[in-house]
Amino acid sequence: MSLDLETLKNELNPEQYRAVTTTDGAILIIAGAGSGKTRVITFRIAHMLDIGIPQSQILALTFTNKAAKEMSDRIKDLTQRKLQNLTVSTFHAFGVRILRQDIEKLGWRENFSIYDETDRTALIKECGRELNFSPDAMDIYKISQLFSNIKTGRKNWETANDMYRQLYECYQEGLKLYNAVDFDDLIVLPIKLFREHPEVLARYRERYKYIMVDEFQDTSHQQYELMHLLADKNVAVVGDDDQSIYSWRGADYQNIVNFEHDFSVTEIRLEQNYRSSNTILEAANGVISHNTNRKDKKLWSGNGDGKPIEIFMPENETAEADFIAESIQGIAMEEHRKYDEFGVLIRANTQSRFIEEAFLENNIPYTMSGGTSFFERKEIKDVISYLRVIANHDDDINLLRIINTPRRGIGRAAIQAINDEAEALQSTLWTAIQSLIKAESSPASEALKEDLEAFAEIIEGHRQKLLSGRGLSKKVRELIEEIDYKAYLVSEYSKSEKAVQFKMKNIEYLLNSMEMWENDPDNANPSLFNYLNRITLMSRDDGDDENDKGKVSLMTIHASKGLEFPVVFIAGAEEGLIPHQRSVDENGGDVEEERRLFYVAITRARDKLLISSCMKRRKMQAVMECTPSRFLDEIPANLVEYHEPQKELSAEKTRDILADMLKQFAKPQAPTA
């Protein structure tokens, strides 16, 4: 369709129209929940192309691959053009793009690898062993958070725990040694590059004349800094301070204030909500108005009042799970709804177990999101790394991942020797290993030679098997048995037998799915290479949506952001869960972010919202009394129906009710006028 001004006027409300057609200058678009934000962004870019702005000058930045893909697809639909030169990207993918071009200026090689959380953890543990840190002092989650905070400037060593300073230096050196960067580097290093090499920055500023940032309230200081360096004057940011729920990830909605300070800003507010009934919006407005640190706005809807919000007080988490499962079945029947019209939102992953059990018992198909993706789990990555090195000896990163997993005496000093050899030969690590084993005057000790030889034999021995003939899963199973991966897990997780079982179960699942894939009649060539290509393409944050059709979505509130469902359940609306105790303790009693989280949960609902708050809940081994969340009292009372827990009726009482009903039916009915 042509996006002339008349068409736009018909398609958009006045505020949306203003946001779409104001293309020059700095614009802050405050987009409330369900106000058509994606529509505004896509129409805006389509309009810019329509008035002759070249694709190559536009850069749109967002947070997930899914959002970037959706945005690109919609713009293509609107403009009916191929968009090869338009850059719609996540911040991190854009960072990778900058580094691929110029990272050599910072001392890395261009084929650098990107370490995810699992790789990062492995490197921190390795540094800890090298520096003789006791395993008890290694709270990996905390250390990982600290390193991220140091790297991104959220903390400095004066305010942080200085004992980890050496560990951090070792971690940074390790990254350099392995020619790797971590996720934080994807933003931090481009900033460093732009500051130290103004000519590189000038090249990008020259190219991208128009910049747009989606979900601006989720940007970190660093992401803001990157945008600020790039942006000349035409920059539009879209966000909602009431939906800022990622401070733990470094998001800082103060950036909205910084933006107003750094640029001469035009502000446009989108307050008409197209998603929810008025009742749901009034509830959301009632809750969020208790926050003091926000821009004042009131969402309104033209969708009518809709149904009251229902609050249930089940006895415990088992009763809560049963209530959710039975309600879903009841509403699905009564209102002819499909299972994928239901969203069940939880604050913490620990809540999912009871609900999942109730779904399984009642044959309700569901999908769980917001946990660790299968291919990100350490045990799965280890197996896949073996397969990648078997398929391609020169894959240094995967080689480094497995060379000492399970442990075979090849520590940091040995890896340093292999790296030095690779440097001297200008070769990959595999070639360097062969040289150390075979060379007469090898710097490697006899013991190291033996260890390296044993490793090379495993790779070579399985290479011949895996690259020929069929029966991939069977051969991979033999490999896992030969390296005795289970014994390695037992030594790594000596305190938790459960963890070992869980991880072996995951490997079993991998082997079964591999077997299904190779036995698929449509699969003409079930080779190792094809299998590895297939997994690489299973992207990080884009689950296989096709398989989720017709299923209830069970997810954390964080994972639900940006989604909507006709019917939403919020489970566990209790003090200690929402607001979460950890958040209350860490923020000195400040619950504003938790309230924003509750606001996000409410505004996912289109037609119907049901909230449950347990009277008791199991904590560790004890059963604790629960207090309903303070946020429930902030919902205006006229919008709510409270349901007390149903008491078991005695046989006598049931008979009385039945007799009463029969009497009613027996009465002659008055004719209706």
XYZ file of C-alpha atoms in Angstrom:
673
model
C 0.000 0.000 0.000
C 1.182 3.553 -0.642
C 1.647 5.395 2.620
C 0.467 8.828 1.558
C -0.676 11.155 4.296
C -4.374 10.446 3.672
C -3.887 6.688 4.090
C -1.928 7.276 7.279
C -4.652 9.534 8.705
C -7.223 6.795 8.168
C -5.019 4.042 9.603
C -3.727 5.810 12.728
C -5.043 7.837 15.664
C -3.865 11.514 15.832
C -0.931 10.841 18.237
C 0.201 7.817 16.208
C -0.024 9.919 13.018
C 2.150 12.618 14.578
C 4.722 10.027 15.720
C 4.864 8.456 12.236
C 5.144 11.671 10.222
C 7.640 13.557 12.430
C 10.838 12.256 10.851
C 13.369 14.988 11.674
C 14.857 15.944 15.041
C 14.925 14.084 18.382
C 11.608 12.469 19.291
C 10.569 10.715 22.476
C 7.502 8.526 21.903
C 6.010 7.392 25.228
C 4.027 4.318 24.203
C 1.752 2.856 26.903
C 1.019 -0.900 27.002
C -1.053 -2.056 24.001
C -0.947 1.383 22.316
C 0.241 0.074 18.943
C 3.946 0.699 19.416
C 5.194 -1.805 16.807
C 2.642 -0.416 14.356
C 3.969 3.127 14.877
C 7.609 2.069 14.420
C 6.946 0.055 11.258
C 4.683 2.684 9.714
C 7.256 5.336 10.558
C 10.072 3.507 8.749
C 7.759 2.694 5.806
C 6.791 6.383 5.629
C 10.467 7.435 5.678
C 11.193 5.135 2.738
C 8.090 6.480 1.011
C 9.298 10.092 1.178
C 12.633 9.108 -0.362
C 14.994 8.525 2.580
C 17.439 5.798 1.391
C 17.253 2.428 3.194
C 20.952 2.509 3.964
C 20.565 5.662 6.106
C 18.079 4.084 8.528
C 19.107 2.100 11.616
C 16.426 0.554 13.874
C 17.641 -1.029 17.125
C 15.645 -3.388 19.308
C 16.231 -6.044 21.998
C 15.344 -9.496 20.666
C 15.827 -11.263 17.344
C 12.119 -11.958 17.400
C 11.228 -8.240 17.615
C 13.753 -7.388 14.871
C 12.344 -10.079 12.573
C 8.732 -9.013 13.217
C 9.653 -5.403 12.474
C 11.430 -6.267 9.200
C 8.560 -8.511 8.038
C 5.962 -5.826 8.734
C 7.933 -3.136 6.895
C 8.324 -5.480 3.901
C 4.554 -6.106 3.935
C 3.807 -2.395 4.089
C 6.244 -1.272 1.412
C 6.270 -4.354 -0.837
C 10.015 -3.801 -1.305
C 13.121 -5.841 -0.809
C 15.003 -4.240 2.067
C 18.603 -5.428 1.638
C 20.087 -2.126 2.802
C 17.817 -1.422 5.757
C 19.435 -2.211 9.130
C 16.942 -3.596 11.660
C 18.980 -5.246 14.362
C 19.333 -6.031 18.059
C 21.884 -3.881 19.892
C 24.151 -6.893 20.320
C 23.953 -8.008 16.673
C 24.769 -4.432 15.610
C 27.747 -4.510 18.001
C 28.938 -7.731 16.299
C 28.598 -6.058 12.903
C 30.814 -3.141 14.034
C 33.405 -5.486 15.580
C 33.593 -7.834 12.549
C 34.762 -4.828 10.552
C 37.243 -3.249 12.922
C 38.023 -5.399 16.001
C 41.612 -5.825 14.824
C 42.166 -2.186 15.820
C 41.517 -3.322 19.424
C 43.902 -6.294 19.261
C 41.530 -9.242 18.512
C 41.499 -11.325 15.315
C 38.453 -10.934 13.077
C 37.274 -14.577 13.532
C 36.575 -13.955 17.247
C 34.061 -16.088 19.109
C 31.245 -14.871 21.316
C 31.031 -16.439 24.758
C 27.612 -17.009 26.242
C 26.847 -17.481 29.941
C 27.992 -21.125 29.946
C 31.350 -20.280 28.338
C 31.766 -17.309 30.663
C 31.132 -19.498 33.706
C 33.673 -22.082 32.496
C 36.329 -19.393 32.076
C 35.645 -17.888 35.546
C 35.959 -21.377 37.109
C 39.192 -21.997 35.208
C 40.637 -18.675 36.458
C 39.489 -19.523 39.996
C 41.338 -22.868 39.878
C 44.450 -21.210 38.520
C 44.473 -18.571 41.281
C 43.692 -21.212 43.939
C 40.356 -19.728 44.971
C 38.519 -22.141 47.227
C 35.379 -23.455 45.467
C 33.336 -22.192 48.465
C 34.356 -18.587 47.715
C 33.182 -18.970 44.131
C 29.548 -17.904 43.924
C 29.671 -17.987 40.132
C 26.348 -16.173 39.623
C 27.449 -13.294 41.881
C 30.939 -13.112 40.326
C 29.462 -13.134 36.812
C 27.100 -10.267 37.793
C 30.007 -8.358 39.374
C 32.194 -8.713 36.244
C 29.305 -7.556 34.089
C 28.763 -4.545 36.398
C 32.486 -3.655 36.369
C 32.763 -4.005 32.594
C 29.694 -1.920 31.894
C 30.617 0.775 34.432
C 27.662 0.129 36.773
C 30.214 -0.506 39.545
C 33.900 0.256 40.084
C 36.461 -1.553 42.224
C 36.159 1.055 44.996
C 32.569 0.040 45.586
C 32.974 -3.635 44.668
C 34.634 -6.580 46.335
C 38.327 -6.075 45.654
C 39.198 -9.741 46.308
C 37.854 -10.582 42.852
C 39.979 -8.014 41.043
C 42.735 -10.488 40.174
C 40.098 -12.991 39.037
C 38.628 -10.340 36.722
C 42.051 -9.581 35.194
C 42.615 -13.304 34.647
C 39.137 -13.547 33.027
C 39.884 -10.638 30.669
C 43.258 -12.138 29.704
C 41.552 -15.505 29.107
C 39.110 -13.920 26.685
C 41.959 -12.328 24.748
C 43.915 -15.618 24.745
C 40.964 -17.481 23.245
C 40.207 -14.643 20.802
C 36.773 -14.373 22.367
C 34.455 -11.644 23.639
C 31.485 -11.890 26.017
C 28.016 -10.412 25.590
C 28.894 -7.191 27.463
C 31.848 -6.671 25.109
C 29.460 -6.516 22.148
C 28.403 -3.078 23.415
C 31.486 -2.027 25.427
C 34.073 -2.675 22.678
C 32.241 -0.735 19.893
C 32.098 2.259 22.289
C 35.846 1.876 22.949
C 36.450 1.599 19.186
C 34.407 4.743 18.457
C 36.192 6.732 21.186
C 39.730 5.644 20.290
C 39.247 5.682 16.510
C 37.148 8.740 15.587
C 37.545 7.887 11.879
C 35.525 4.654 12.445
C 32.787 6.602 14.269
C 32.705 9.232 11.482
C 32.107 6.412 8.941
C 29.054 5.151 10.855
C 27.649 8.624 11.527
C 27.986 9.400 7.874
C 26.027 6.273 6.977
C 23.202 6.240 9.559
C 21.383 9.577 9.368
C 18.152 8.306 10.978
C 18.177 6.196 14.109
C 15.281 4.531 15.947
C 15.410 2.690 19.267
C 12.618 0.378 20.412
C 11.937 -0.524 24.088
C 14.030 2.457 25.097
C 13.238 1.967 28.826
C 15.250 -1.284 28.654
C 18.478 0.317 27.417
C 21.508 0.194 29.657
C 23.962 3.097 30.163
C 26.193 1.472 27.588
C 23.496 1.051 24.977
C 22.499 4.664 25.519
C 26.117 5.721 25.131
C 26.430 3.776 21.835
C 23.272 5.428 20.492
C 24.392 8.874 21.737
C 27.760 8.521 19.928
C 26.073 7.454 16.674
C 23.127 9.843 16.647
C 23.495 13.204 15.068
C 20.099 14.863 15.389
C 17.474 12.590 13.775
C 16.825 10.039 16.474
C 13.483 8.647 17.653
C 13.192 6.541 20.814
C 10.078 4.606 21.771
C 9.459 3.362 25.269
C 7.318 3.231 28.372
C 8.878 4.013 31.741
C 6.069 2.006 33.420
C 7.345 -1.162 31.733
C 10.986 -0.844 32.800
C 11.577 -4.244 34.475
C 15.166 -5.078 33.662
C 17.280 -3.063 36.105
C 18.955 -6.345 37.169
C 20.225 -6.564 33.580
C 21.525 -3.011 33.676
C 18.462 -1.288 32.160
C 18.055 2.243 33.410
C 14.895 4.148 32.599
C 16.785 7.253 33.743
C 17.903 7.166 30.116
C 14.588 8.830 29.256
C 15.704 11.788 31.437
C 19.235 11.652 29.912
C 17.735 11.735 26.419
C 15.708 14.845 27.253
C 18.864 16.433 28.637
C 21.209 15.517 25.712
C 18.893 16.348 22.789
C 16.283 18.991 21.983
C 13.283 16.642 22.306
C 9.715 16.605 20.984
C 7.550 14.339 23.216
C 4.575 12.374 21.832
C 2.371 10.221 24.105
C 0.396 7.209 22.915
C -2.281 6.602 25.577
C -5.055 4.862 23.643
C -4.877 1.136 24.339
C -6.161 -1.277 21.668
C -5.643 -4.465 23.679
C -7.547 -4.548 26.940
C -10.964 -3.823 28.399
C -11.422 -0.645 30.469
C -11.642 -2.684 33.680
C -8.186 -4.191 33.096
C -6.717 -0.787 32.219
C -8.229 0.941 35.236
C -6.761 -1.810 37.418
C -3.337 -1.289 35.791
C -3.598 2.528 36.130
C -4.706 2.143 39.780
C -1.625 0.031 40.609
C 1.022 2.001 38.697
C -0.176 5.390 39.972
C 1.406 4.413 43.353
C 4.862 4.769 41.746
C 6.355 8.235 42.181
C 9.229 8.018 39.728
C 7.294 8.044 36.421
C 5.792 10.159 33.675
C 2.139 10.749 34.416
C -0.099 9.043 31.841
C -3.497 7.387 31.784
C -4.222 4.586 29.385
C -7.779 4.436 28.058
C -9.584 1.972 25.857
C -12.433 2.062 23.410
C -13.071 -1.667 24.019
C -15.871 -1.333 26.645
C -15.708 -2.236 30.342
C -15.453 -6.007 30.062
C -15.518 -8.487 32.935
C -14.440 -7.807 36.540
C -11.026 -9.027 37.695
C -11.314 -12.217 39.709
C -9.081 -12.862 42.713
C -8.903 -16.354 44.238
C -7.390 -17.378 47.572
C -6.539 -21.093 47.274
C -5.332 -23.053 50.285
C -1.839 -23.884 48.884
C 0.159 -24.232 45.652
C -1.428 -27.615 44.785
C -4.938 -26.131 45.112
C -3.768 -23.090 43.096
C -2.475 -25.292 40.294
C -5.726 -27.312 40.246
C -7.767 -24.101 40.182
C -5.743 -22.793 37.176
C -6.026 -26.085 35.248
C -9.760 -26.487 35.943
C -10.497 -22.825 35.146
C -8.691 -23.116 31.810
C -10.743 -26.169 30.901
C -13.999 -24.507 32.054
C -13.372 -21.192 30.219
C -12.205 -23.034 27.092
C -15.504 -24.961 26.991
C -17.862 -22.128 27.961
C -16.316 -19.451 25.776
C -15.105 -21.730 22.939
C -11.493 -20.666 23.407
C -8.401 -22.471 22.160
C -5.600 -23.333 24.569
C -3.216 -20.801 23.008
C -5.563 -17.994 24.137
C -4.416 -18.550 27.756
C -1.291 -17.127 29.394
C -0.238 -18.214 32.915
C 2.307 -15.816 34.426
C 4.600 -16.581 37.357
C 7.179 -14.435 39.145
C 9.719 -17.187 39.798
C 10.611 -20.374 37.913
C 10.151 -22.387 41.099
C 6.376 -21.854 40.820
C 6.120 -23.775 37.573
C 6.447 -27.326 38.945
C 2.978 -27.579 40.556
C 1.280 -25.912 37.600
C 3.080 -28.183 35.114
C 1.989 -31.243 37.096
C -1.655 -30.081 37.102
C -1.481 -29.487 33.320
C -0.061 -32.961 32.727
C -2.734 -34.540 34.964
C -5.522 -32.746 33.099
C -4.052 -33.344 29.618
C -3.635 -29.613 28.990
C -0.927 -29.023 26.334
C 1.426 -26.203 27.378
C 4.738 -24.564 26.538
C 7.117 -23.180 29.158
C 9.305 -20.197 28.334
C 11.649 -17.980 30.293
C 13.866 -20.887 31.459
C 17.237 -22.014 29.909
C 16.974 -23.053 26.303
C 17.900 -26.696 25.735
C 20.887 -26.031 23.476
C 22.324 -23.525 25.980
C 22.721 -26.186 28.696
C 26.319 -27.017 29.505
C 26.081 -30.805 29.023
C 24.415 -30.355 25.599
C 26.992 -27.778 24.522
C 29.804 -30.114 25.586
C 28.498 -32.951 23.394
C 27.874 -30.603 20.455
C 31.390 -29.114 20.847
C 32.892 -32.614 20.453
C 30.840 -33.080 17.286
C 31.906 -29.676 15.920
C 35.617 -30.409 16.463
C 35.203 -33.857 14.908
C 33.546 -32.197 11.894
C 36.038 -29.302 11.769
C 39.434 -29.641 13.483
C 40.102 -25.942 13.086
C 37.230 -24.785 15.292
C 39.457 -23.402 18.037
C 36.712 -22.320 20.438
C 34.964 -25.633 20.550
C 38.319 -27.366 20.767
C 39.203 -25.245 23.816
C 35.836 -26.067 25.330
C 36.465 -29.831 25.301
C 40.228 -30.279 25.394
C 40.067 -30.682 29.173
C 36.403 -31.765 29.510
C 36.380 -34.361 31.061
C 39.655 -33.426 32.817
C 42.702 -34.988 31.186
C 45.528 -32.899 32.669
C 45.545 -30.184 29.951
C 45.352 -27.026 32.141
C 46.035 -23.350 31.471
C 49.835 -23.754 31.194
C 49.373 -26.493 28.572
C 46.861 -24.368 26.661
C 49.337 -21.491 26.761
C 51.993 -23.800 25.235
C 49.534 -24.857 22.460
C 48.669 -21.197 21.817
C 52.364 -20.217 21.628
C 52.976 -23.020 19.150
C 49.936 -21.926 17.072
C 51.276 -18.358 17.144
C 54.764 -19.488 16.032
C 53.356 -21.638 13.216
C 50.596 -19.130 12.385
C 48.217 -22.098 12.535
C 45.100 -23.342 14.259
C 45.331 -25.076 17.643
C 44.818 -28.531 16.124
C 47.907 -28.140 13.899
C 49.835 -26.830 16.925
C 48.832 -29.920 18.970
C 50.070 -32.236 16.171
C 53.353 -30.307 16.082
C 53.845 -30.554 19.872
C 53.225 -34.307 19.763
C 55.511 -35.025 16.811
C 58.315 -32.427 16.882
C 61.708 -33.672 17.956
C 62.575 -30.577 19.932
C 59.034 -30.083 21.273
C 58.647 -27.726 24.269
C 55.949 -30.108 25.592
C 56.831 -32.537 28.403
C 56.401 -36.264 27.825
C 53.380 -36.310 30.124
C 51.722 -33.476 28.164
C 52.502 -35.208 24.864
C 50.733 -38.321 26.115
C 47.678 -36.307 27.231
C 47.520 -34.492 23.886
C 47.935 -37.726 21.980
C 45.094 -39.372 23.930
C 42.842 -36.381 23.104
C 43.779 -36.393 19.384
C 43.088 -40.128 19.198
C 39.575 -39.693 20.556
C 38.832 -36.999 17.944
C 40.440 -38.899 15.049
C 39.016 -42.275 16.050
C 35.452 -40.980 16.170
C 35.922 -38.819 13.100
C 36.199 -41.843 10.833
C 33.070 -43.408 12.349
C 30.922 -40.293 12.441
C 31.657 -39.035 8.950
C 30.713 -42.265 7.212
C 27.589 -44.402 7.032
C 24.387 -44.112 9.031
C 23.474 -44.521 12.684
C 24.572 -41.088 13.929
C 22.919 -41.250 17.365
C 24.350 -44.694 18.122
C 27.881 -43.454 17.262
C 27.470 -40.305 19.381
C 26.357 -42.488 22.302
C 29.608 -44.532 21.900
C 31.627 -41.311 21.991
C 29.900 -40.162 25.229
C 30.614 -43.567 26.782
C 34.253 -43.588 25.692
C 35.024 -40.188 27.258
C 33.047 -41.338 30.341
C 31.077 -38.129 30.508
C 28.865 -39.434 33.298
C 31.856 -39.917 35.637
C 32.889 -36.322 34.855
C 29.419 -35.052 35.829
C 29.543 -37.062 39.052
C 32.874 -35.406 39.999
C 31.636 -31.912 39.001
C 28.347 -32.175 40.888
C 29.462 -34.353 43.792
C 26.972 -32.640 46.112
C 23.911 -33.249 43.917
C 22.973 -36.622 42.532
C 19.790 -34.995 41.149
C 21.805 -32.575 39.004
C 23.739 -35.491 37.469
C 20.511 -37.394 36.695
C 18.919 -34.284 35.189
C 21.931 -33.650 32.933
C 22.181 -37.285 31.790
C 18.429 -37.181 31.019
C 19.046 -34.122 28.811
C 21.794 -35.975 26.903
C 19.415 -38.927 26.474
C 16.806 -36.531 25.067
C 19.418 -35.135 22.632
C 20.280 -38.643 21.396
C 16.594 -39.545 20.991
C 15.813 -36.389 19.014
C 18.909 -37.074 16.841
C 17.608 -40.572 16.169
C 14.163 -39.243 15.234
C 15.768 -36.735 12.870
C 17.954 -39.336 11.087
C 15.016 -41.757 10.763
C 12.720 -39.132 9.283
C 11.784 -40.444 5.782
C 12.006 -36.872 4.383
C 15.622 -36.595 5.522
C 17.644 -37.608 2.472
C 21.077 -37.000 3.997
C 21.311 -37.484 7.784
C 25.029 -36.589 7.941
C 26.882 -35.053 10.875
C 27.419 -31.807 8.904
C 23.703 -31.476 8.160
C 22.860 -32.123 11.790
C 25.272 -29.441 13.025
C 24.000 -26.913 10.471
C 20.472 -27.606 11.607
C 21.237 -26.908 15.261
C 23.196 -23.756 14.463
C 20.155 -22.376 12.735
C 17.949 -23.007 15.794
C 18.279 -19.459 16.950
C 18.790 -18.338 20.513
C 15.604 -16.570 21.473
C 13.225 -17.686 18.794
C 11.574 -20.875 19.908
C 9.835 -22.976 17.300
C 6.557 -21.076 17.296
C 4.919 -23.569 14.990
C 4.995 -26.181 17.704
C 3.448 -23.870 20.275
C 0.154 -23.368 18.491
C -2.742 -24.712 20.448
C -0.858 -24.747 23.778
C -1.274 -22.767 26.998
C 1.710 -20.424 27.555
C 3.270 -20.802 30.997
C 5.994 -18.203 31.514
C 7.708 -15.792 33.868
C 6.308 -12.243 33.874
C 9.657 -11.066 32.471
C 9.278 -13.424 29.505
C 5.708 -12.197 28.846
C 6.687 -8.621 28.058
C 5.463 -7.593 24.617
C 2.948 -10.494 24.435
C -0.822 -10.558 24.952
C -3.475 -13.200 25.676
C -7.284 -13.045 25.772
C -7.213 -14.733 29.212
C -4.391 -14.232 31.730
C -3.733 -15.890 35.104
C -1.262 -14.285 37.508
C -0.215 -16.991 39.982
C 1.333 -16.380 43.410
C 0.298 -12.744 44.047
C 1.821 -12.875 47.536
C 4.332 -10.857 49.524
C 7.776 -12.388 48.981
C 6.887 -13.455 45.416
C 5.528 -10.235 43.952
C 7.047 -8.027 45.261
C 9.912 -10.554 45.388
C 11.720 -10.682 48.726
C 15.159 -10.473 47.103
C 14.182 -7.310 45.226
C 12.722 -5.691 48.389
C 15.901 -6.531 50.376
C 18.341 -5.401 47.677
C 16.569 -2.123 47.001
C 16.170 -1.065 50.628
C 12.388 -1.684 50.647
C 11.794 0.098 47.296
C 9.188 -1.873 45.351
C 8.729 0.413 42.318
C 10.318 -2.005 39.831
C 8.271 -4.919 41.232
C 5.139 -2.796 40.872
C 6.061 -2.128 37.237
C 6.421 -5.883 36.828
C 2.918 -6.434 38.216
C 1.675 -3.705 35.867
C 3.252 -5.548 32.897
C 1.501 -8.759 34.029
C -1.933 -7.061 34.259
C -1.605 -5.384 30.859
C -0.958 -8.704 29.049
C -4.699 -9.511 29.422
C -7.243 -8.622 26.730
C -10.596 -9.820 28.073
C -10.204 -11.666 31.314
C -7.792 -11.498 34.239
C -7.684 -14.036 37.090
C -5.255 -13.638 39.988
C -4.486 -16.221 42.665
C -2.860 -15.666 46.038
C -2.140 -18.768 48.169
C -2.920 -18.811 51.889
C 0.013 -21.180 52.538
C 3.079 -22.120 50.482
C 5.907 -24.566 50.988
C 9.325 -22.908 51.582
C 12.196 -25.419 51.746
C 10.848 -28.060 54.103
C 8.362 -25.890 56.012
C 4.831 -24.765 55.160
C 4.537 -20.982 55.619
C 1.512 -18.724 56.016
C 1.323 -16.239 53.123
C 0.236 -12.608 53.019
C -1.586 -11.374 49.870
C 0.530 -9.004 47.745
C 0.220 -5.331 48.691
C -0.408 -4.652 44.984
C -3.827 -6.367 45.205
C -5.045 -3.608 47.519
C -3.977 -1.031 44.924
C -6.485 -2.343 42.365
C -9.668 -0.204 42.767
C -12.117 -2.298 44.801
C -15.046 -1.730 42.394
C -13.182 -3.676 39.660
C -12.627 -6.836 41.672
C -14.531 -9.985 42.616
C -12.952 -11.917 45.498
C -13.521 -15.687 45.733
C -12.893 -17.422 49.010
C -11.588 -20.985 48.816
C -14.369 -23.477 48.274
C -15.071 -25.556 51.345
C -15.936 -29.221 50.916
C -19.746 -29.435 51.314
C -21.142 -32.015 53.745
C -23.569 -34.611 52.323
C -26.376 -33.010 54.384
C -25.680 -29.547 52.949
C -25.566 -30.927 49.386
C -29.004 -32.576 49.921
C -30.457 -29.262 51.190
C -29.149 -27.332 48.159
C -30.504 -29.992 45.795
C -33.950 -29.976 47.510
C -33.982 -26.165 47.269
C -33.185 -26.257 43.535
C -35.941 -28.807 42.888
C -38.440 -26.576 44.753
C -37.383 -23.656 42.560
C -37.939 -25.662 39.382
C -41.343 -26.845 40.614
C -42.662 -23.288 41.117
C -44.857 -21.967 38.304
C -42.843 -19.347 36.372
C -44.307 -15.830 36.012
C -44.845 -14.981 32.320
C -42.222 -12.563 30.976
C -43.545 -9.289 29.582
